[in-house]
GROMACS .gro file of C-alpha atoms in nm:
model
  324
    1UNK     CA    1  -2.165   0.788  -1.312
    2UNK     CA    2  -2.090   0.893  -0.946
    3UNK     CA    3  -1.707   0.714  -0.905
    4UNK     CA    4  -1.435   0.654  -1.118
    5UNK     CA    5  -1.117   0.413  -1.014
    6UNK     CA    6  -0.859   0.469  -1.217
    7UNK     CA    7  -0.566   0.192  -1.124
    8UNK     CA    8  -0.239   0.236  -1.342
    9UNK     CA    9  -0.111  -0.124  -1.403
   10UNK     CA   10   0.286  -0.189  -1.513
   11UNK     CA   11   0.447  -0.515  -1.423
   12UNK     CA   12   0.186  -0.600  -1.090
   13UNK     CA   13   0.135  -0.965  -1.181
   14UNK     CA   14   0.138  -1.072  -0.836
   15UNK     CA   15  -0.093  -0.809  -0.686
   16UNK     CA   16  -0.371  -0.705  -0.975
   17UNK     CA   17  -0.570  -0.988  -0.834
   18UNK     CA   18  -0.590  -0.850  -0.491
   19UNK     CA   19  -0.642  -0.495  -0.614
   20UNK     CA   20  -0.909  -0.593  -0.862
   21UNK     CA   21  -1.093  -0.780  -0.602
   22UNK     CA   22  -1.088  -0.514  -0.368
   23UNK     CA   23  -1.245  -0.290  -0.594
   24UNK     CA   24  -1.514  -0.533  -0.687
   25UNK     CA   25  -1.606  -0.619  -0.408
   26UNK     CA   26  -1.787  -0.341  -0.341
   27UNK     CA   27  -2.193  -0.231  -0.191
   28UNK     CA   28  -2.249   0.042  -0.463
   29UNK     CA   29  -2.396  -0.065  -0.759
   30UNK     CA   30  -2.179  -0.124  -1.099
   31UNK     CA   31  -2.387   0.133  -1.292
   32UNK     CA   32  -2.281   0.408  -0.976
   33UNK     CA   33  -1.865   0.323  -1.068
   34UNK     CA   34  -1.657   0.248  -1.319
   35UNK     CA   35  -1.302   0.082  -1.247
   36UNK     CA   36  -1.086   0.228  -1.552
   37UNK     CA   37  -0.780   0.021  -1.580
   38UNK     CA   38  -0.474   0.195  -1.798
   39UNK     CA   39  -0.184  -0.066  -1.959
   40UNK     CA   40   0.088   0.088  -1.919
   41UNK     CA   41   0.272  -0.123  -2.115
   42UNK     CA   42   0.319  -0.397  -1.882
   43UNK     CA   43   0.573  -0.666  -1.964
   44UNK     CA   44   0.411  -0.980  -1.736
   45UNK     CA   45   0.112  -1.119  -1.746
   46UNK     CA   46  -0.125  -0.843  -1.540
   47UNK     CA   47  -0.309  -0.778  -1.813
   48UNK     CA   48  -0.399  -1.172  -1.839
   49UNK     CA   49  -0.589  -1.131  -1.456
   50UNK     CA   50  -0.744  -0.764  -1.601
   51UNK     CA   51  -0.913  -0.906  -1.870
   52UNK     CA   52  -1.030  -1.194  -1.690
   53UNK     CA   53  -1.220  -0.875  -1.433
   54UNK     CA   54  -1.285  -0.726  -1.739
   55UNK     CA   55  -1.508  -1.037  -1.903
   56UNK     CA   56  -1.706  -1.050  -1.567
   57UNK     CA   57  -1.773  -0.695  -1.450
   58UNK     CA   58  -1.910  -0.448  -1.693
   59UNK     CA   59  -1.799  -0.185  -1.525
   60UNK     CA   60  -1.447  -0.255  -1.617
   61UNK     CA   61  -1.233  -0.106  -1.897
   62UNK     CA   62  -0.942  -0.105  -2.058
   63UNK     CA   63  -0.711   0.181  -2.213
   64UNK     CA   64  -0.397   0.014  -2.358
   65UNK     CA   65  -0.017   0.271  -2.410
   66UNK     CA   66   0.291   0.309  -2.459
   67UNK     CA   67   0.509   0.259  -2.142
   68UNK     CA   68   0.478   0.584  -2.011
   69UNK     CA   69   0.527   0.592  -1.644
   70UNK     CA   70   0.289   0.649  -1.373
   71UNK     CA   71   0.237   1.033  -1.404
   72UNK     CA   72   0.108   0.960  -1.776
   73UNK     CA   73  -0.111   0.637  -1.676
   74UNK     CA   74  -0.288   0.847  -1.409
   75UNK     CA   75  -0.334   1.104  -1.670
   76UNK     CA   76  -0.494   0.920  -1.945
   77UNK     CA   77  -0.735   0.779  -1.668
   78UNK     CA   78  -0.868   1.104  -1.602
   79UNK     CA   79  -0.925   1.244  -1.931
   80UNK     CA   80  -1.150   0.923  -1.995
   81UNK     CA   81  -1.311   0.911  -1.651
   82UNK     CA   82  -1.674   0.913  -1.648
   83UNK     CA   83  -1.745   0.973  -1.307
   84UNK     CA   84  -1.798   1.255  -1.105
   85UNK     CA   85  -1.541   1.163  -0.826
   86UNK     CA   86  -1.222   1.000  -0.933
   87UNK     CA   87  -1.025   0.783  -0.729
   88UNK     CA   88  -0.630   0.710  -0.830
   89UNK     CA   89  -0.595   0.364  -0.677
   90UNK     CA   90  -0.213   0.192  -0.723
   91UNK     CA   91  -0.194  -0.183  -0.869
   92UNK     CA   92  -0.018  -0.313  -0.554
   93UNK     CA   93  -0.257  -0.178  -0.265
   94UNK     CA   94  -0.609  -0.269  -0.223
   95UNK     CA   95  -0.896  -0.084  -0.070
   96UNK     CA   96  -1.125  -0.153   0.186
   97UNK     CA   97  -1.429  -0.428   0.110
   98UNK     CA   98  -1.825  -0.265   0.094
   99UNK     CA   99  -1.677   0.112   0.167
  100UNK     CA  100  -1.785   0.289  -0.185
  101UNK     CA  101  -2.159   0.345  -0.078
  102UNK     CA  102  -2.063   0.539   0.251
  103UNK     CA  103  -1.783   0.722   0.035
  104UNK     CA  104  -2.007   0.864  -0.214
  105UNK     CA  105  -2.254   0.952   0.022
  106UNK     CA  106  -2.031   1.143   0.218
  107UNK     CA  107  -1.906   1.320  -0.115
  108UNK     CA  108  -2.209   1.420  -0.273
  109UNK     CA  109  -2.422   1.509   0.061
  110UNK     CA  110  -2.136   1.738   0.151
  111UNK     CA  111  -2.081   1.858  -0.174
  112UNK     CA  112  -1.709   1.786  -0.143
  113UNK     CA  113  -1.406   1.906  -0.379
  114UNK     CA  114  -1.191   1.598  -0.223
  115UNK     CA  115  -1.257   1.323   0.040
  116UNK     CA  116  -0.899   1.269   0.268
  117UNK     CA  117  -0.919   0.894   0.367
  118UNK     CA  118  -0.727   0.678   0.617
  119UNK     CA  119  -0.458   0.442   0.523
  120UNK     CA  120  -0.272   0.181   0.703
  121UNK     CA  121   0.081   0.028   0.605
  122UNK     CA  122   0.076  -0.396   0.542
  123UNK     CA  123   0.355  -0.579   0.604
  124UNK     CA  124   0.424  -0.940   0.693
  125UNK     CA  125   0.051  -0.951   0.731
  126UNK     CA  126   0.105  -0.644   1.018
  127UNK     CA  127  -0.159  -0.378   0.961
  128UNK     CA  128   0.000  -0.036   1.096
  129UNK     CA  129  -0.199   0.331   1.048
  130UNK     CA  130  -0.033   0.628   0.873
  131UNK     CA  131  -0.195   0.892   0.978
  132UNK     CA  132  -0.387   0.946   1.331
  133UNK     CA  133  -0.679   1.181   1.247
  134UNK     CA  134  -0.900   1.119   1.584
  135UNK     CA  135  -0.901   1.481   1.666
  136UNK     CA  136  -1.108   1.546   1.365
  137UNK     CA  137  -1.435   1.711   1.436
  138UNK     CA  138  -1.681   1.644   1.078
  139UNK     CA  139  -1.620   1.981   0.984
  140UNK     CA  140  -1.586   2.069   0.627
  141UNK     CA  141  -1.277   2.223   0.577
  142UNK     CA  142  -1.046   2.382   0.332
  143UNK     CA  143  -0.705   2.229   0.155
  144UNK     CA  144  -0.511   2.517   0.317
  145UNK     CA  145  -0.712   2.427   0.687
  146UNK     CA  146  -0.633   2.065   0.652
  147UNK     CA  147  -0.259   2.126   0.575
  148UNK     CA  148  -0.197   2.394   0.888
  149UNK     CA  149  -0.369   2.154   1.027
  150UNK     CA  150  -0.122   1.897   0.993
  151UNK     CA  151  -0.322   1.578   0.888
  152UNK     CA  152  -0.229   1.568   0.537
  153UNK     CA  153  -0.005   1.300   0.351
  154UNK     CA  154   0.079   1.397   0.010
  155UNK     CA  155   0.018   1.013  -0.072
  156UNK     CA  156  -0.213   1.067  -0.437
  157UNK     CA  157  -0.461   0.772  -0.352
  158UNK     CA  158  -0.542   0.909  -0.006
  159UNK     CA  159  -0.775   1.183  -0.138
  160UNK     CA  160  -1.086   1.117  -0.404
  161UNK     CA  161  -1.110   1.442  -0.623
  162UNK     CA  162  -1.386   1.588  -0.791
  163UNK     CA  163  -1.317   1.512  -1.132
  164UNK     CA  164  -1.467   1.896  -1.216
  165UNK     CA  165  -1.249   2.036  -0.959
  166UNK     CA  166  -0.953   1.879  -1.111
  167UNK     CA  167  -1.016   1.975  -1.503
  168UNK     CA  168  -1.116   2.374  -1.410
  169UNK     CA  169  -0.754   2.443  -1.178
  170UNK     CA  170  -0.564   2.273  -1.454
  171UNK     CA  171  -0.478   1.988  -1.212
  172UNK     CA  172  -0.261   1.709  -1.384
  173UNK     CA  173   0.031   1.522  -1.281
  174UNK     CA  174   0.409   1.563  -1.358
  175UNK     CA  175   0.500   1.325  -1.648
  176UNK     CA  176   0.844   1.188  -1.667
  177UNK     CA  177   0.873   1.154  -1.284
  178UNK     CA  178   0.923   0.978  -0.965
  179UNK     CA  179   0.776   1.145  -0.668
  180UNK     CA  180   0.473   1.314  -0.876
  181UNK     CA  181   0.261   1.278  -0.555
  182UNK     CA  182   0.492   1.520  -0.380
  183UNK     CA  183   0.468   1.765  -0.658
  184UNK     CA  184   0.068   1.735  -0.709
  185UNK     CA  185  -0.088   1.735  -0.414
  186UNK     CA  186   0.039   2.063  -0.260
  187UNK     CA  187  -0.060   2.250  -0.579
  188UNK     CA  188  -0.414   2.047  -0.570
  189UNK     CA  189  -0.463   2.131  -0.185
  190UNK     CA  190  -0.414   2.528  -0.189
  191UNK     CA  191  -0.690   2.516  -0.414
  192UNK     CA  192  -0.971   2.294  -0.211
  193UNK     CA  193  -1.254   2.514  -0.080
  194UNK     CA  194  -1.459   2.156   0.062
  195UNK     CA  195  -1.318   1.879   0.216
  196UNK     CA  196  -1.399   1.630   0.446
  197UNK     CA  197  -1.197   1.364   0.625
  198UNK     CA  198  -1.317   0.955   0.716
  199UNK     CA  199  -1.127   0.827   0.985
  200UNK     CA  200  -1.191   0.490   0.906
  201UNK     CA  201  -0.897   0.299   0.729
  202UNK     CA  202  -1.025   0.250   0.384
  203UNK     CA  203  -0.656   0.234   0.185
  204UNK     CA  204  -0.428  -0.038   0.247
  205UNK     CA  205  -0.010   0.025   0.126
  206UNK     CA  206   0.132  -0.327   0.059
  207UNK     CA  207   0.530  -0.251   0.141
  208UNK     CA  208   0.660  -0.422  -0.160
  209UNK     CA  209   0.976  -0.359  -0.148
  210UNK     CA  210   1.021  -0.346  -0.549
  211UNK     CA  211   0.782  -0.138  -0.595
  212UNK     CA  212   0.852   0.258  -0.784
  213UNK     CA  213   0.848   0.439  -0.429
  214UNK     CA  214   1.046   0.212  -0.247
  215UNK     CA  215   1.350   0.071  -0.495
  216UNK     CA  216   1.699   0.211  -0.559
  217UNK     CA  217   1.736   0.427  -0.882
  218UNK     CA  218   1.966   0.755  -0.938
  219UNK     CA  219   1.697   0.910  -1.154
  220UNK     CA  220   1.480   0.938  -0.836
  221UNK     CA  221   1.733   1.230  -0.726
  222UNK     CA  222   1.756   1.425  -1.044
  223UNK     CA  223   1.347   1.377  -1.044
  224UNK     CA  224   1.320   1.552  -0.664
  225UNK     CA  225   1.530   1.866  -0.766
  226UNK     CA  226   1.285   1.891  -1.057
  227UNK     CA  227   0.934   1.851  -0.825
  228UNK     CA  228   1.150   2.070  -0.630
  229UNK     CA  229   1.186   2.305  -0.823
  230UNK     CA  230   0.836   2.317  -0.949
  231UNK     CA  231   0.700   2.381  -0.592
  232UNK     CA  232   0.982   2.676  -0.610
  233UNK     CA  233   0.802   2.793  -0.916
  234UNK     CA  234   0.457   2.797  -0.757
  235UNK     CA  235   0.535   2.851  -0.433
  236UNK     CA  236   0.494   3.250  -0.548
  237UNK     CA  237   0.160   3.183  -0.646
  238UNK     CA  238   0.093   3.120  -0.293
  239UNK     CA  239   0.081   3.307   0.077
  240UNK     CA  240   0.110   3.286   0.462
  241UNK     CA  241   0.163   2.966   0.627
  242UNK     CA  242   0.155   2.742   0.296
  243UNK     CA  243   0.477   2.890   0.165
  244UNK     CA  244   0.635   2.759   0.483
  245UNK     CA  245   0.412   2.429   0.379
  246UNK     CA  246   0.537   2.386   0.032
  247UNK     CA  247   0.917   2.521   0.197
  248UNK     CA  248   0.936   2.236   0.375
  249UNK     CA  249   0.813   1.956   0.089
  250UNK     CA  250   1.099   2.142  -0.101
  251UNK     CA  251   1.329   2.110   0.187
  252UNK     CA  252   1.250   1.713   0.204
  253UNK     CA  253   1.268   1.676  -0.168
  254UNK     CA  254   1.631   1.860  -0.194
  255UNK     CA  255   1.785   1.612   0.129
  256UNK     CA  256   1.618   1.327  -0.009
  257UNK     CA  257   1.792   1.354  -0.335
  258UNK     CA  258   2.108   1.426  -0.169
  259UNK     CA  259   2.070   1.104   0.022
  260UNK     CA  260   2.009   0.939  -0.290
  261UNK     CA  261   2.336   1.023  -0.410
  262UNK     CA  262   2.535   0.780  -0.239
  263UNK     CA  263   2.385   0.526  -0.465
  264UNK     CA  264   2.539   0.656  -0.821
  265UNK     CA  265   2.837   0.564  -0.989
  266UNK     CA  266   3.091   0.816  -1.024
  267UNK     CA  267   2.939   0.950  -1.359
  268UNK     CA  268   2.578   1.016  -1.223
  269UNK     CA  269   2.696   1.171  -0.942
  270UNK     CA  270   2.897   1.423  -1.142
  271UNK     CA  271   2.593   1.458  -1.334
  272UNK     CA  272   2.349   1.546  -1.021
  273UNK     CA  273   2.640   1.760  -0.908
  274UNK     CA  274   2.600   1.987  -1.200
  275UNK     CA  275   2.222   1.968  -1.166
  276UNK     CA  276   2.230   2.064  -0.813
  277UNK     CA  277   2.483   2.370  -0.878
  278UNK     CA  278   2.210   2.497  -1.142
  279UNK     CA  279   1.953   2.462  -0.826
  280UNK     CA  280   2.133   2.590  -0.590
  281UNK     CA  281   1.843   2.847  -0.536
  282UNK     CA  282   1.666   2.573  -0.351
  283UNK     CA  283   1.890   2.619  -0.077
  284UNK     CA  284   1.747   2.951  -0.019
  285UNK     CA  285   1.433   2.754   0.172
  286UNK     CA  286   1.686   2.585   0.378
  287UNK     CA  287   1.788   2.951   0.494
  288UNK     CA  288   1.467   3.050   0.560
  289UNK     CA  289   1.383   2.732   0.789
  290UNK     CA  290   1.323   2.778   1.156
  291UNK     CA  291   1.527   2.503   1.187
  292UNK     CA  292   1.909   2.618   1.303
  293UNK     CA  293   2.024   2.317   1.159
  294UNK     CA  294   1.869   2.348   0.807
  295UNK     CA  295   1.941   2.691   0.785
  296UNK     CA  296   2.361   2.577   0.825
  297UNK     CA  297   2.338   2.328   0.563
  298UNK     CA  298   2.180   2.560   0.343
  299UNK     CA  299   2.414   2.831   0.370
  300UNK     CA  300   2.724   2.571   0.299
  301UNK     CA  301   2.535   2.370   0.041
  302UNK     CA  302   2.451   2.702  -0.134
  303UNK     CA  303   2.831   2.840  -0.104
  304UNK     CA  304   2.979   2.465  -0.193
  305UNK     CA  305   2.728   2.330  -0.409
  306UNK     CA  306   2.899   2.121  -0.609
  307UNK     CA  307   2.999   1.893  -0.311
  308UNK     CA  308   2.643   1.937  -0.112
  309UNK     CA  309   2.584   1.587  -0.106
  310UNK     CA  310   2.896   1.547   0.096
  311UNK     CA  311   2.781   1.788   0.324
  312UNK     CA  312   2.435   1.667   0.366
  313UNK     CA  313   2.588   1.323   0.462
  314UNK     CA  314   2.776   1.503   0.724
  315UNK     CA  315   2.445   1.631   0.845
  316UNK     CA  316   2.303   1.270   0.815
  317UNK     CA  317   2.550   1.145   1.020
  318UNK     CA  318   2.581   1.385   1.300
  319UNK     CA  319   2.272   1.605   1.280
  320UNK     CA  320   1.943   1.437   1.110
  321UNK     CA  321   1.714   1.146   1.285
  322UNK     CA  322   1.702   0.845   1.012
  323UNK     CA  323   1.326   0.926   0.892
  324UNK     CA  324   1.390   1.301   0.918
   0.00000   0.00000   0.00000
């Protein structure tokens, strides 16, 4: 088995279909890939459209669990993966029709530890690119080359993994989480010795607007301080440029859940006050930024921690662009 898709599936009713399809619909025969499809725990009728995939592609199965998040989904879909590659696709996107066969080719006859593909945004039927990645030469390179680099998003389904590769660094994802992409894939890419990039768009991001990444929920900013955190914790394991690398994904995690603050009730934010006072050692990357501005709110929010998400609004306000 060259390819395994493993698609996580909780409350995607509307979009399995198109997902499904995508996957399916494919050049690379169905002995070459398996598409492993985890329940987890879904409370609509996805798993109604799964099974009917399931009945008429062999290649198809189904492991059923506990609602367990994404993190644990993804999990459970690697320790069962057959294939040599694994691919984490999400419910709500789709891929790219007839692209498997070049995929796997370029994998295996390049003897890759990870593939980085292209993905576009779709919205209102508008098809927009993430990531411009022209300047690529075909060179092999290394996790640590294609972050200084700069042509890395931490996005989970934008890089196919050597399933090997994965199970010998100890590679799993966060449980318990939002943002478990942000906290993987920096550990996953200091590690890469081979990988190649295709330029093509292959991954298409449906903006649903309800969707985990993109809805309102407090525990989204208690979640960032802990992937925070966890970079913190293996960001000694690490040297040169990717500790400013994994500074700055620490940096973005820490404002983000600031921001987020502004959207709790007077009880939650007392609560993430408390949490941030016992992190205020995240700050310390603030400091250490090149950034003048960064380095202020990090001496304040590390001197007045209990109130840094009034500060970082005042930076918001004043200081920050809006996608900063």
């Amino acid at each position: 088995m060259k390819l395994s898709i493993i698609i996580p599936v909780y409350n995607v009713e509307k979009f399995i279909t198109r997902c499904l399809h995508s996957c399916v619909s494919q050049n690379l025969s169905i002995n070459e890939f398996e598409i492993v499809v985890v329940n987890d725990g879904t409370r609509d009728n996805s798993m109604k459209f799964v099974s009917q995939f399931a009945e008429e592609y062999s290649n198809i199965s189904i492991i059923n669990q506990e609602n367990k998040g994404l993190s644990a989904a993804r999990n459970r879909g690697l320790s069962v993966a057959k294939g040599d590659y694994v691919w984490f696709v999400d419910s709500d996107d789709w891929i790219e029709n007839d692209c498997l066969a070049e995929l796997v080719y370029k994998l295996y006859t390049e003897n890759l530890d990870a593939l980085l593909i292209s993905a576009a945004n779709v919205s209102e039927n508008k098809i927009i690119r993430r990531c411009d990645r022209m300047c690529y030469d075909g060179t092999v390179l290394t996790g640590i080359d294609v972050v200084y680099n700069n042509i890395l998003e931490v996005c989970v389904p934008f890089t196919i993994y050597r399933k090997e590769f994965l199970f010998s660094n100890n590679l799993k994802f966060m449980e318990g989480v939002f943002h478990e992409d942000t906290e993987f894939t920096p550990r996953a890419y200091y590690k890469l010795k081979r990988v190649s990039i295709c330029d093509k768009i292959i991954y298409y991001v449906y903006q649903n607007p309800n969707s985990i990444t993109r809805s309102i929920n407090p525990k989204k900013s208690f979640d960032l301080l802990l992937v925070a955190s966890s970079l913190s914790d293996y960001c000694e394991f690490v040297s040169g440029k990717y500790v400013g690398f994994i500074s700055r994904q620490i940096i973005t995690c820490v404002n983000k859940a600031l921001l987020g603050a502004k959207f709790m009730d007077n009880d939650q934010k007392r609560m993430f006050r408390i949490q941030i006072k016992k992190n205020k050692f995240l700050f310390k990357y603030f400091v250490q930024s090149k950034f003048f501005v960064f380095v202020i709110e990090g001496i304040l929010c590390y001197l007045f921690a209990y109130r840094s998400d009034c500060i970082y609004h005042f930076f918001y306000k004043f200081f920050y662009p809006r996608n900063h």
